[in-house]
XYZ file of N, CA and C in Angstrom:
774
model
N -64.362 -193.432 24.325
C -62.865 -193.307 24.542
C -62.287 -191.620 24.446
N -61.879 -191.551 25.364
C -61.555 -189.761 26.027
C -60.303 -189.344 24.761
N -60.429 -188.455 24.420
C -59.689 -188.051 23.228
C -58.371 -187.508 23.957
N -57.263 -187.405 23.769
C -56.148 -187.170 24.334
C -55.569 -185.555 23.826
N -55.449 -184.131 24.976
C -55.187 -183.480 24.423
C -53.458 -183.077 24.326
N -52.996 -182.935 23.137
C -51.265 -182.716 23.177
C -51.249 -181.735 23.223
N -50.664 -180.860 24.275
C -50.205 -179.442 23.893
C -48.411 -179.411 23.080
N -48.302 -178.471 22.750
C -47.343 -177.874 21.736
C -46.532 -177.697 22.859
N -44.894 -178.062 22.972
C -44.286 -177.772 23.669
C -43.562 -176.712 23.708
N -43.044 -175.428 24.708
C -42.990 -174.357 24.867
C -41.331 -174.512 24.572
N -41.180 -173.054 23.559
C -39.676 -172.776 23.523
C -38.738 -172.238 24.631
N -37.888 -173.120 25.604
C -37.104 -172.746 25.890
C -36.479 -171.439 26.120
N -36.188 -171.300 24.731
C -35.311 -169.860 24.296
C -36.567 -168.888 25.077
N -37.753 -168.865 24.582
C -38.349 -167.731 25.635
C -38.464 -167.514 26.585
N -38.713 -168.913 27.079
C -38.676 -169.074 29.126
C -37.090 -167.775 29.313
N -36.106 -168.366 29.128
C -35.220 -167.869 29.627
C -35.214 -166.460 29.327
N -35.623 -166.184 27.805
C -35.560 -164.446 27.674
C -36.033 -164.176 28.418
N -37.561 -164.323 29.675
C -38.371 -163.516 30.290
C -37.377 -163.724 31.356
N -36.728 -164.986 31.685
C -36.408 -164.917 33.232
C -35.173 -164.238 33.593
N -34.493 -164.314 31.780
C -32.888 -163.463 32.554
C -33.229 -161.658 31.931
N -34.200 -161.642 31.580
C -34.534 -160.207 31.461
C -35.057 -159.846 33.224
N -35.849 -160.277 33.576
C -35.980 -160.186 35.211
C -34.548 -159.977 35.843
N -33.827 -161.314 35.902
C -32.447 -160.946 36.774
C -31.716 -159.698 36.257
N -31.652 -159.462 35.042
C -30.856 -158.285 34.698
C -31.361 -157.290 34.839
N -33.275 -156.654 35.029
C -33.022 -155.670 36.183
C -33.123 -156.003 37.402
N -32.723 -156.794 37.988
C -32.489 -156.694 39.550
C -31.175 -156.450 39.686
N -30.599 -156.965 38.922
C -28.718 -156.961 38.961
C -28.747 -154.803 38.592
N -29.208 -154.797 37.675
C -28.761 -153.468 37.728
C -29.392 -152.200 38.769
N -30.694 -152.707 39.065
C -31.158 -152.240 40.577
C -30.071 -152.289 41.648
N -29.523 -153.452 41.548
C -28.453 -153.381 42.635
C -26.978 -152.963 42.309
N -26.998 -152.162 41.284
C -26.003 -151.446 40.831
C -26.168 -150.514 41.258
N -27.577 -149.815 41.002
C -27.734 -148.663 41.337
C -27.994 -148.700 42.797
N -28.292 -149.367 43.237
C -28.314 -149.087 45.416
C -27.081 -149.058 45.441
N -26.094 -149.769 45.023
C -25.197 -149.875 45.265
C -24.143 -148.964 45.864
N -23.887 -148.289 44.401
C -23.184 -147.258 43.909
C -24.164 -146.045 44.837
N -25.216 -145.661 44.391
C -25.809 -144.545 44.930
C -25.693 -144.641 46.401
N -25.643 -145.736 47.110
C -25.430 -145.310 48.606
C -23.918 -145.503 49.419
N -23.260 -145.789 47.822
C -21.911 -145.413 47.993
C -21.131 -146.712 48.808
N -22.109 -147.665 48.509
C -21.411 -149.339 49.174
C -20.401 -149.925 48.575
N -19.733 -149.630 46.832
C -18.951 -149.840 46.362
C -18.683 -148.693 45.544
N -17.289 -148.612 45.000
C -17.056 -147.407 44.461
C -17.491 -147.386 43.129
N -17.075 -146.370 42.667
C -17.773 -146.030 40.734
C -17.443 -147.236 40.011
N -16.331 -147.206 39.542
C -15.724 -147.944 38.729
C -16.476 -149.778 38.884
N -16.368 -150.192 40.318
C -17.176 -151.535 40.760
C -18.733 -151.377 40.381
N -19.267 -149.825 40.653
C -21.075 -150.142 40.411
C -20.945 -149.838 38.695
N -20.164 -149.359 38.212
C -20.378 -149.553 37.022
C -19.925 -150.641 36.074
N -19.321 -151.649 36.105
C -18.916 -152.477 35.789
C -20.693 -154.172 36.541
N -21.166 -154.124 37.440
C -21.893 -154.619 37.797
C -23.247 -154.082 37.257
N -23.363 -153.112 36.672
C -24.423 -152.368 35.758
C -23.850 -152.805 34.191
N -23.000 -152.582 33.822
C -22.690 -153.221 32.765
C -22.762 -154.939 32.161
N -22.493 -155.362 33.801
C -23.392 -156.680 33.419
C -24.467 -156.640 33.344
N -25.313 -156.000 33.820
C -27.111 -156.273 33.077
C -27.240 -156.432 32.196
N -26.113 -155.141 31.290
C -26.423 -154.621 30.002
C -26.075 -155.591 29.055
N -24.938 -156.652 29.047
C -24.648 -157.438 28.710
C -25.488 -158.530 28.632
N -26.497 -159.040 29.904
C -27.221 -160.021 29.861
C -28.753 -159.536 28.872
N -28.885 -158.278 28.988
C -29.872 -157.464 28.343
C -29.348 -158.346 26.627
N -28.471 -157.983 26.518
C -28.165 -158.302 24.914
C -28.619 -159.777 24.697
N -28.051 -160.605 25.814
C -28.382 -161.804 25.218
C -29.817 -162.219 25.249
N -30.469 -161.809 26.323
C -31.859 -161.386 26.152
C -32.827 -161.453 24.646
N -32.031 -160.250 24.258
C -32.848 -160.232 22.905
C -31.754 -161.107 21.953
N -30.876 -161.625 21.739
C -30.577 -162.481 20.744
C -31.403 -163.983 21.385
N -31.753 -164.247 22.760
C -32.732 -165.668 23.087
C -33.972 -165.148 22.372
N -34.629 -163.981 22.635
C -36.024 -164.098 22.049
C -35.970 -163.798 20.305
N -34.963 -163.427 19.681
C -35.055 -164.054 18.324
C -34.958 -164.773 18.158
N -33.935 -165.677 18.680
C -34.129 -167.379 18.656
C -35.056 -167.902 18.610
N -36.162 -167.596 19.576
C -37.004 -168.465 19.919
C -38.618 -167.469 18.991
N -38.557 -166.256 18.514
C -39.686 -166.126 17.733
C -39.334 -166.482 16.245
N -38.041 -167.313 15.920
C -37.761 -168.228 14.988
C -38.244 -169.347 15.321
N -38.143 -169.929 16.355
C -38.298 -171.400 16.449
C -39.607 -171.720 16.351
N -40.282 -170.643 17.034
C -42.149 -170.298 17.295
C -43.195 -170.631 16.202
N -41.977 -169.674 15.145
C -43.014 -169.188 13.569
C -42.631 -170.676 12.827
N -41.351 -171.090 13.018
C -41.141 -172.857 12.131
C -41.683 -173.844 13.020
N -42.076 -174.008 14.275
C -42.261 -174.814 14.668
C -43.643 -175.173 15.307
N -44.186 -173.808 15.814
C -45.558 -173.919 16.168
C -45.215 -173.652 17.685
N -44.047 -173.717 18.307
C -44.424 -173.825 19.777
C -45.308 -172.842 21.098
N -44.878 -172.916 21.953
C -45.515 -171.781 22.386
C -44.388 -170.902 22.839
N -44.648 -170.112 23.527
C -43.942 -169.124 24.474
C -43.511 -167.633 23.624
N -44.196 -167.266 22.862
C -44.413 -166.157 22.298
C -44.666 -164.963 23.092
N -45.306 -164.836 23.944
C -45.606 -164.050 25.367
C -44.115 -163.673 25.984
N -43.621 -165.058 26.536
C -42.439 -165.192 27.072
C -41.128 -163.913 26.363
N -41.267 -164.443 25.215
C -40.083 -163.579 24.726
C -40.896 -162.356 24.349
N -41.479 -161.984 23.937
C -42.160 -160.267 24.130
C -41.787 -159.743 25.185
N -42.383 -160.460 26.206
C -42.136 -159.732 27.769
C -40.627 -160.000 28.131
N -39.587 -160.607 27.564
C -38.233 -160.568 27.506
C -37.964 -159.472 26.510
N -37.995 -159.164 25.661
C -38.152 -157.892 24.771
C -38.491 -156.699 25.212
N -39.255 -156.736 25.850
C -40.533 -154.940 26.568
C -39.075 -154.953 27.884
N -39.065 -156.091 28.527
C -37.826 -155.450 29.683
C -36.754 -155.233 29.802
N -36.075 -156.324 28.378
C -35.269 -155.804 28.064
C -34.937 -154.429 27.559
N -35.639 -153.635 26.720
C -35.348 -152.104 26.391
C -35.676 -151.433 27.258
N -36.169 -151.707 27.892
C -36.356 -150.835 29.252
C -35.562 -150.740 29.849
N -34.563 -151.595 30.167
C -33.648 -151.270 31.051
C -32.444 -150.822 29.933
N -32.251 -151.024 28.560
C -31.607 -150.572 27.694
C -31.968 -149.029 27.158
N -33.217 -148.588 27.419
C -33.450 -147.302 27.167
C -32.379 -145.962 27.341
N -32.005 -146.311 28.583
C -31.219 -145.022 29.143
C -29.298 -145.201 28.847
N -29.242 -146.059 28.467
C -28.025 -146.226 27.714
C -28.074 -146.144 26.214
N -29.091 -146.255 25.778
C -29.446 -145.972 24.443
C -29.401 -144.439 24.259
N -30.116 -143.893 24.655
C -29.866 -142.223 24.916
C -28.587 -142.033 25.291
N -27.760 -142.802 25.919
C -26.557 -141.770 25.997
C -25.855 -142.256 25.012
N -26.031 -143.586 24.102
C -25.094 -143.159 22.958
C -25.805 -142.462 22.177
N -27.004 -141.764 21.831
C -27.128 -141.052 20.884
C -26.289 -139.986 21.498
N -26.593 -139.211 22.352
C -25.612 -138.232 23.238
C -24.512 -138.180 22.608
N -23.782 -139.480 22.736
C -22.457 -139.264 22.663
C -22.148 -138.969 20.642
N -23.115 -139.358 19.758
C -23.044 -139.136 18.763
C -23.249 -137.394 18.119
N -24.228 -137.228 18.905
C -24.505 -135.725 19.064
C -23.772 -134.454 19.583
N -23.149 -135.120 20.752
C -22.477 -133.970 21.427
C -20.543 -134.688 21.430
N -19.448 -133.881 21.388
C -18.319 -133.882 21.455
C -18.108 -134.528 23.134
N -16.656 -134.919 23.239
C -16.238 -135.950 23.795
C -15.724 -134.780 25.093
N -16.721 -134.082 25.941
C -15.820 -132.993 26.892
C -16.086 -133.583 27.871
N -15.426 -133.899 29.321
C -16.048 -133.465 30.787
C -15.592 -132.736 31.555
N -15.326 -131.566 30.718
C -14.974 -130.093 31.769
C -15.675 -129.379 30.939
N -16.900 -128.697 31.784
C -17.529 -126.929 30.558
C -17.416 -126.072 32.182
N -16.898 -125.043 31.448
C -17.119 -123.624 32.042
C -17.722 -122.443 31.422
N -17.881 -121.375 32.334
C -18.845 -120.265 31.663
C -17.533 -119.601 31.222
N -16.651 -119.739 31.590
C -15.276 -118.934 30.886
C -14.148 -120.046 30.308
N -14.161 -119.549 29.067
C -13.447 -120.328 28.621
C -11.987 -120.222 28.245
N -11.477 -119.212 27.867
C -10.287 -118.484 28.114
C -9.519 -118.653 29.874
N -10.760 -118.497 30.752
C -10.474 -118.203 31.822
C -10.719 -118.789 32.539
N -10.784 -120.570 33.098
C -12.409 -120.994 33.431
C -11.541 -120.801 35.286
N -12.770 -120.748 36.071
C -12.371 -120.974 37.646
C -11.238 -121.838 37.963
N -10.474 -121.946 38.676
C -9.614 -122.702 39.172
C -10.064 -123.422 40.495
N -9.962 -124.481 40.614
C -10.346 -125.038 42.144
C -9.387 -125.143 43.283
N -10.688 -125.040 44.199
C -9.348 -125.009 45.221
C -8.258 -125.918 45.688
N -7.120 -125.163 46.350
C -6.011 -126.508 46.842
C -5.909 -126.951 47.722
N -6.860 -126.147 49.228
C -7.225 -126.712 50.139
C -6.918 -127.994 50.660
N -5.958 -128.392 51.321
C -6.494 -129.977 52.259
C -7.430 -130.571 52.297
N -8.437 -129.666 52.902
C -9.950 -130.158 52.986
C -10.845 -130.338 51.052
N -10.490 -129.183 50.743
C -11.279 -129.593 49.159
C -10.579 -130.537 48.126
N -8.983 -130.774 48.551
C -8.295 -131.666 47.771
C -8.753 -133.084 48.180
N -9.014 -133.254 49.701
C -9.270 -134.472 50.201
C -10.755 -135.097 49.267
N -11.365 -133.674 49.896
C -13.334 -134.231 49.187
C -13.273 -134.777 47.450
N -12.187 -133.916 47.040
C -12.229 -134.568 45.583
C -11.408 -135.416 45.206
N -10.904 -136.030 46.106
C -10.312 -137.905 46.237
C -8.726 -137.188 45.529
N -8.313 -136.238 46.174
C -6.866 -135.965 45.288
C -6.994 -135.594 44.041
N -8.165 -135.428 43.485
C -8.265 -135.014 42.072
C -7.975 -133.339 41.828
N -7.138 -132.502 41.058
C -7.587 -131.670 40.211
C -7.516 -131.670 38.965
N -8.662 -130.594 38.104
C -8.502 -130.904 36.753
C -7.475 -130.495 36.234
N -7.277 -131.172 35.122
C -5.954 -130.807 34.414
C -6.240 -128.932 33.586
N -5.745 -128.597 32.699
C -6.089 -127.731 31.700
C -6.572 -128.150 30.762
N -7.404 -127.384 30.125
C -8.034 -127.681 28.764
C -7.247 -127.698 27.810
N -7.468 -128.388 26.522
C -6.656 -128.028 25.274
C -7.611 -127.006 24.678
N -6.926 -126.723 23.328
C -7.382 -125.399 22.768
C -8.638 -126.049 22.052
N -8.668 -127.643 21.340
C -9.337 -128.528 20.628
C -10.873 -128.357 21.797
N -10.638 -128.434 22.643
C -11.825 -129.036 24.017
C -12.348 -127.690 24.082
N -11.814 -126.716 23.915
C -12.742 -125.070 24.139
C -12.698 -124.800 22.944
N -12.510 -124.711 21.874
C -13.711 -124.741 20.658
C -14.479 -125.895 20.416
N -14.765 -127.006 21.027
C -15.558 -128.119 20.867
C -16.669 -127.966 21.824
N -16.353 -127.058 23.190
C -17.453 -126.394 23.677
C -17.866 -124.974 23.671
N -17.626 -124.239 22.833
C -17.998 -123.208 21.784
C -18.685 -123.516 21.255
N -18.358 -124.740 20.231
C -19.227 -124.854 19.438
C -20.836 -125.541 19.892
N -20.474 -126.720 20.686
C -21.622 -127.652 21.189
C -22.747 -127.017 22.457
N -22.177 -125.840 23.251
C -22.375 -125.111 24.057
C -22.665 -123.897 24.106
N -22.790 -123.130 22.756
C -23.037 -121.515 22.822
C -23.792 -120.894 24.146
N -24.493 -121.472 24.662
C -25.584 -120.980 25.473
C -25.171 -120.773 26.925
N -23.488 -121.270 27.481
C -22.949 -121.330 28.686
C -22.491 -120.614 28.778
N -22.883 -119.451 29.246
C -22.032 -118.128 28.958
C -21.699 -117.211 30.790
N -20.388 -116.348 31.051
C -20.563 -115.964 32.323
C -22.421 -115.376 32.901
N -22.401 -115.546 34.048
C -23.697 -114.445 34.650
C -23.277 -113.407 34.997
N -23.974 -112.656 34.866
C -23.760 -111.104 35.440
C -25.269 -110.734 36.919
N -24.909 -110.585 37.358
C -25.778 -110.345 38.495
C -25.728 -108.657 38.902
N -26.595 -107.747 38.614
C -26.763 -106.728 39.133
C -26.975 -106.399 40.779
N -26.043 -106.966 41.477
C -25.563 -107.023 42.831
C -24.361 -106.998 43.409
N -24.017 -106.186 44.400
C -22.920 -106.039 44.632
C -22.157 -107.661 45.444
N -20.789 -107.268 45.396
C -20.231 -108.767 45.407
C -20.945 -110.031 46.691
N -20.886 -108.810 47.830
C -21.337 -109.977 48.785
C -22.762 -110.152 48.933
N -23.863 -109.529 48.440
C -24.842 -110.253 48.257
C -25.380 -110.970 46.680
N -24.416 -110.735 46.096
C -24.122 -111.867 44.955
C -23.625 -113.374 45.575
N -22.413 -113.053 46.553
C -21.963 -114.377 46.537
C -23.123 -115.015 48.053
N -23.928 -114.226 48.702
C -24.768 -115.040 49.623
C -25.669 -115.786 48.780
N -26.224 -115.220 47.677
C -27.391 -115.635 46.190
C -26.790 -116.792 46.100
N -25.442 -117.110 45.639
C -25.196 -118.188 45.168
C -25.005 -119.078 46.059
N -24.433 -119.027 47.499
C -24.796 -119.556 48.639
C -25.781 -120.603 48.608
N -27.326 -119.964 48.366
C -28.278 -120.195 48.664
C -28.868 -121.253 47.447
N -28.349 -120.893 46.452
C -28.608 -121.256 45.090
C -28.128 -123.292 44.775
N -26.967 -122.773 45.428
C -26.313 -124.188 45.713
C -26.438 -125.107 46.633
N -27.217 -124.772 47.783
C -27.715 -125.104 48.774
C -29.087 -125.910 48.494
N -29.713 -124.528 47.750
C -31.368 -125.678 46.874
C -30.955 -126.423 46.402
N -29.910 -126.820 45.263
C -29.182 -127.583 44.302
C -29.399 -129.567 45.135
N -28.858 -128.673 46.285
C -28.404 -129.973 47.002
C -26.773 -130.477 46.864
N -26.103 -129.310 46.329
C -24.817 -129.532 46.220
C -23.948 -129.261 47.752
N -23.284 -130.425 47.636
C -21.911 -130.130 48.985
C -20.961 -129.269 48.811
N -21.109 -128.602 49.620
C -19.844 -127.125 49.957
C -18.794 -127.954 50.352
N -17.715 -127.787 49.936
C -16.189 -128.091 50.411
C -15.553 -126.972 50.623
N -15.518 -126.273 50.074
C -14.674 -124.887 50.137
C -15.286 -123.530 49.960
N -15.373 -122.536 50.674
C -15.638 -121.283 50.290
C -15.053 -120.375 51.218
N -15.097 -119.144 50.060
C -14.820 -117.749 50.289
C -15.551 -116.799 50.028
N -15.486 -115.505 50.882
C -16.062 -114.690 50.263
C -15.500 -113.757 49.752
N -16.178 -112.618 48.342
C -15.345 -112.030 47.690
C -14.067 -110.773 48.676
N -12.850 -110.926 48.747
C -12.158 -110.133 49.255
C -11.180 -110.411 48.470
N -9.846 -109.696 49.661
C -8.319 -110.196 49.548
C -7.741 -109.607 48.331
N -6.483 -110.044 48.085
C -5.875 -108.931 46.516
C -6.603 -108.657 45.496
N -7.131 -110.015 45.321
C -7.987 -110.157 43.562
C -9.217 -109.884 44.472
N -9.970 -109.666 45.408
C -11.119 -109.161 45.013
C -12.473 -110.386 44.839
N -11.621 -111.983 44.692
C -12.647 -112.988 44.773
C -13.033 -113.352 45.196
N -14.262 -114.327 45.285
C -14.981 -114.976 46.296
C -14.979 -116.039 45.189
N -15.011 -117.486 46.278
C -15.389 -118.951 45.474
C -15.885 -119.839 45.978
N -16.828 -120.714 45.659
C -17.541 -121.694 46.252
C -17.055 -123.186 45.576
N -16.078 -123.651 46.164
C -16.186 -125.528 45.642
C -17.131 -126.110 46.481
N -17.713 -127.155 45.379
C -18.721 -128.089 46.286
C -18.709 -129.554 45.083
N -19.261 -130.316 45.601
C -19.474 -131.633 44.776
C -21.245 -131.703 44.424
N -21.426 -131.812 43.267
C -22.856 -132.449 42.891
C -23.206 -133.516 42.461
N -24.197 -134.417 42.745
C -24.044 -135.558 41.984
C -25.026 -135.763 40.971
N -24.945 -136.819 40.136
C -25.487 -137.122 39.026
C -27.131 -138.199 39.697
N -28.299 -138.023 38.630
C -29.829 -138.062 38.999
C -29.701 -139.623 39.493
N -28.926 -140.600 38.800
C -29.440 -142.127 38.995
C -28.473 -142.689 39.861
N -27.341 -142.478 39.574
C -26.780 -143.558 40.528
C -25.445 -142.393 41.694
N -25.844 -140.957 40.617
C -25.264 -140.546 42.046
C -23.530 -140.391 42.350
N -22.938 -140.551 40.715
C -21.937 -140.484 40.619
C -21.103 -138.804 41.259
N -20.002 -138.835 42.128
C -20.013 -137.356 42.165
C -18.633 -137.160 41.378
N -19.366 -134.865 40.702
C -18.714 -134.227 39.920
C -18.712 -133.030 40.495
N -17.713 -132.469 40.434
C -17.118 -131.411 40.986
C -17.193 -130.234 40.261
N -17.804 -129.131 40.722
C -17.938 -127.822 40.922
C -17.361 -126.865 41.606
N -16.947 -125.858 41.062
C -16.396 -124.509 41.445
C -16.857 -123.066 40.840
N -17.565 -122.478 41.186
C -18.048 -120.799 41.417
C -17.199 -119.934 41.953
N -16.666 -119.073 40.701
C -15.998 -117.828 41.036
C -17.194 -116.612 41.115
N -16.775 -116.007 42.421
C -17.483 -114.856 42.298
C -16.579 -113.566 41.831
N -16.515 -112.612 41.085
C -15.712 -111.499 40.553
C -16.822 -110.305 40.756
N -16.524 -108.986 41.961
C -17.488 -108.045 42.167
C -16.909 -107.370 40.570
N -17.509 -106.157 40.017
C -17.300 -105.566 39.189
C -18.003 -104.086 39.819
N -18.003 -103.064 38.427
C -18.505 -101.822 39.400
C -20.270 -101.805 39.172
N -20.687 -101.858 40.306
C -22.112 -102.228 40.474
C -22.805 -103.492 40.031
N -22.094 -104.350 39.565
C -22.519 -105.807 39.097
C -21.111 -106.861 39.570
N -21.627 -107.990 39.398
C -21.090 -109.212 40.177
C -21.152 -110.191 38.965
N -19.871 -110.489 38.586
C -20.123 -111.918 37.143
C -19.707 -112.911 37.987
N -20.515 -113.873 37.989
C -20.114 -115.412 38.352
C -19.714 -116.190 36.769
N -18.776 -116.968 37.187
C -18.237 -117.976 36.384
C -18.330 -119.830 37.225
N -18.563 -120.443 36.217
C -19.418 -121.784 36.884
C -18.274 -122.739 36.120
N -17.886 -123.614 36.850
C -17.348 -124.608 35.651
C -17.483 -125.900 36.550
N -17.739 -126.753 36.106
C -18.444 -128.226 36.250
C -17.430 -129.697 35.690
N -16.939 -130.102 36.364
C -16.064 -131.218 35.746
C -16.579 -133.040 36.200
N -16.613 -133.910 35.525
C -16.994 -135.259 35.870
C -15.806 -135.822 36.214
N -16.057 -136.185 37.231
C -14.567 -137.738 37.900
C -13.997 -138.414 36.910
N -15.569 -139.104 36.359
C -15.821 -140.576 35.608
C -15.691 -140.669 34.181
N -14.774 -140.878 33.499
C -14.892 -141.344 32.455
C -14.804 -139.787 31.459
N -14.373 -139.959 30.164
C -14.274 -139.040 29.014
C -15.352 -138.209 28.763
N -16.133 -138.483 28.475
C -17.705 -138.326 27.747
C -18.622 -137.718 29.150
N -19.679 -136.492 29.540
C -19.953 -136.154 29.888
C -21.550 -136.411 29.873
N -21.664 -136.685 28.312
C -23.156 -136.376 27.581
C -23.873 -135.675 27.914
N -23.604 -134.356 28.122
C -23.917 -133.215 28.345
C -24.140 -132.879 29.649
N -23.701 -133.666 30.929
C -24.602 -133.180 32.145
C -23.927 -131.993 32.418
N -22.428 -131.632 32.387
C -22.186 -130.563 32.842
C -22.578 -129.506 32.713
N -23.104 -129.029 30.893
C -23.284 -128.086 30.766
C -24.776 -127.628 31.503
N -25.631 -129.146 31.520
C -27.288 -129.113 32.329
C -27.069 -128.259 33.451
N -26.129 -129.048 34.283
C -25.610 -128.129 35.652
C -25.698 -127.078 35.183
N -24.804 -126.393 35.209
C -24.420 -124.760 34.936
C -25.689 -124.440 34.404
N -26.769 -125.165 33.520
C -27.492 -124.255 33.142
C -28.962 -124.250 34.340
N -29.003 -125.586 34.890
C -29.806 -125.438 36.201
C -29.747 -124.336 37.471
N -28.289 -124.619 37.562
C -27.515 -123.603 38.130
C -28.116 -122.006 37.972
N -28.193 -121.825 36.835
C -28.549 -120.179 36.309
C -30.025 -120.302 36.562
N -30.597 -120.848 36.427
C -32.235 -121.314 36.662
C -32.193 -121.124 37.913
N -31.965 -121.732 38.838
C -32.319 -121.343 40.447
C -31.727 -120.019 40.784
N -30.313 -119.733 40.528
C -29.915 -118.432 41.050
C -31.216 -117.358 40.202
N -31.553 -117.711 39.191
C -32.716 -116.501 38.790
C -34.030 -116.839 40.057
N -34.358 -117.714 40.382
C -35.208 -118.362 41.250
C -35.050 -117.079 42.559
N -34.081 -117.970 42.736
C -33.905 -117.264 44.794
C -33.972 -115.604 44.160
N -32.971 -114.842 43.038
C -33.293 -113.984 42.616
C -34.954 -113.518 42.826
N -35.539 -113.874 42.189
C -36.947 -113.411 42.544
C -37.561 -113.525 43.692
N -37.224 -114.488 44.037
C -37.438 -114.252 45.409
C -37.376 -113.391 46.822
N -36.115 -112.617 46.339
C -35.553 -111.879 47.080
C -36.547 -110.352 47.414
């Protein structure tokens, strides 16, 4: 007489935790692609990505339920539950990092090297249209003080170059960073100032942010002031300050290559 081998049933909570974690990754990938390539607007892309995050929260709940059931009943499926947790945490890692940044940094989305007199964005028709009609508001005293405390290293840049030479160097740095120039003028006129307005994009979902650079010739040198403003959200999680730092680094690279 043959012995019958009875296999323990599989926890359906474990099975679905793995399935949903894979689905959440697919949803997140779609959100990144359609937003990055501007197939949908940013709020719609964020809504899709947010749904992937909610799915992953459900995955963690299912995986926890599965673990309890498996421990109590001996059912199979622990590998599925663990797989679901690993995939969910992989997707939640970046939002988790942003959450930590929000606890560490002040709520700011407008950073400038000149806190008292930040560079103003061009109001030309072309520049305004490129910014979607947006013109960043003046910052409050509290916001300026918060920037000073959080980013003491964000300071004006002084170049030992004449105005026109500094302006050309800035153009090279902006182009090397891949920013899209939407308005520019070399130093001159009554104020003697030059400026470059550009649109920069974030790394993953390519959100558009607005940057303006003021070129101010002085005696034997040139002062550069940079302002970077996020279009979406009240908190930039430090992105604008890092963008200004990257610009300063690229400027030094271009200067060393002269």
